[in-house]
Amino acid sequence: MPAIAPHPAVDAARREFTGGRDYLAACTVGLPSRATRRAVVADLDASASGRPDLAAYCAAVERSRALFASLVGVGAERVAIGSQTSVAAGMVASALPRGAEVLVPDGEFSSLVLPFIHSGRGLVVRTAPLADLAAHVRPTTALIAFSVVQSATGEVADAAAIAAAAAAHDALTLCDATQAVGWLRVEASVFDAVVCHAYKWLCAPRGVSFLTVSDRLGARMTPLNAGWYAGDDPWSSCYGTEVELASDARRFDVSPAWQAFVGAAPALELFASLDPAELHEHATGLAAAFRTGLGLAQPERASAIVTWDDLDGCDLARLTAAGITASGRSGRARVAFHVFNDADDVDLALAALGH
C-alpha cells in the first residue's frame, strides 16, 4: 500500500473538525469546522436575541469573496457571489449567440448542462468523452463547459489541454470547480469562467457559490439576476430603476444568503491558510492507498474521489452497515478523502469491503 506522507499543518487542520471519522462523502457535502459552527451558532443566538448584524453579514460576504479569489489565484474584482452553480451557468449562456455550439463531457453534472439546454437561445449542446474532450473542440465551438473533477466518477479533466484547444479555436471556457477547490488547485485565470459551490470540499454551509469572470466574457454576459446587491453601492441600490450596477464582476452578484456566508468565511479562511500542494498530496494519497487495497488501477491524474462499479449497491450497503458514510452515483460506489480523514479511514473502509 502506498505510504501516506505526514503533513503537520493538514493534521492540525483535521483537529478543527469534530467529525470526520467514517465520513467519506466530502464529494456529497462537506463537514463544518469548529470555527464555522461557532460563527453560525453565535449569529443565530444574536438574531434570536433581536440583534442581527447586517454590517457583519456584508463583511462576511466580502471576506468570503476575497478568500475564494485567493484560493483560485485572481483578484476579488473578478469574483461574483451567488447561491447555485446553475444560475451562474445561465448567465454564461446569455453571452453566447443564438444557435451557438456548446461542448460538454458525456455524463456531465446536470446543473452545468441544463442551463444551456433550456436557455431559450437555441444553443446546440454537443457531448464527447471527457478523456479526449480537447480533441472534440472545433471551429464552430463557442464554449466548452466542463467540471475539472467529474462528480459521478472522480475523473480529473486534462484542463490544460482543454484550455489550449479552446484558445486555438477562440472558444470560451466554463470550468465547474465544485468538486475540486479544497483539494485540487484551480487557476481561474486560465478560464473565462469558473463556478464553484462551496458546500462540498470547502466545507461551507450550502448556499454559497462563486463565479469568476474574464474581461472578455464579462463584456458579453448579461446580469440577468441583477438585484440590489449587484449595485455599485448595494445599500444605495434598493429602490427604483436608476440603479448603477457595479463595474466589475460584482454586477453579476445575487443577493447573498447571509447566514450561509457567516459560516463560509471561517471555512474559507481555514483552507486559504493551508498549502494547496499538501492538501492535494494528503487527499490523493489516502485515495491511492484505498485504490491499492481494493485492487483498483490508479488514474492518469490523481483524484481524491474513488468510484467503482456497484450496480446492485452491495458495496455501498456494506460501507453503510459498517457505519461509514459514502455515496453511490450512476451505478458506482463513491468515496472521497478529505482534510478530516486519515489512514484509519482507509483501513476501516477496506475492512468493511472485506479487504
GROMACS .gro file of C-alpha atoms in nm, residues 26 126 260 277 313:
model
    5
   26ALA     CA    1  -1.697   1.534   0.105
  126ARG     CA    2  -2.277   1.854  -2.810
  260ALA     CA    3  -2.452   3.085   0.499
  277ALA     CA    4   0.010   2.104  -0.262
  313GLY     CA    5  -2.545  -0.135  -0.442
   0.00000   0.00000   0.00000
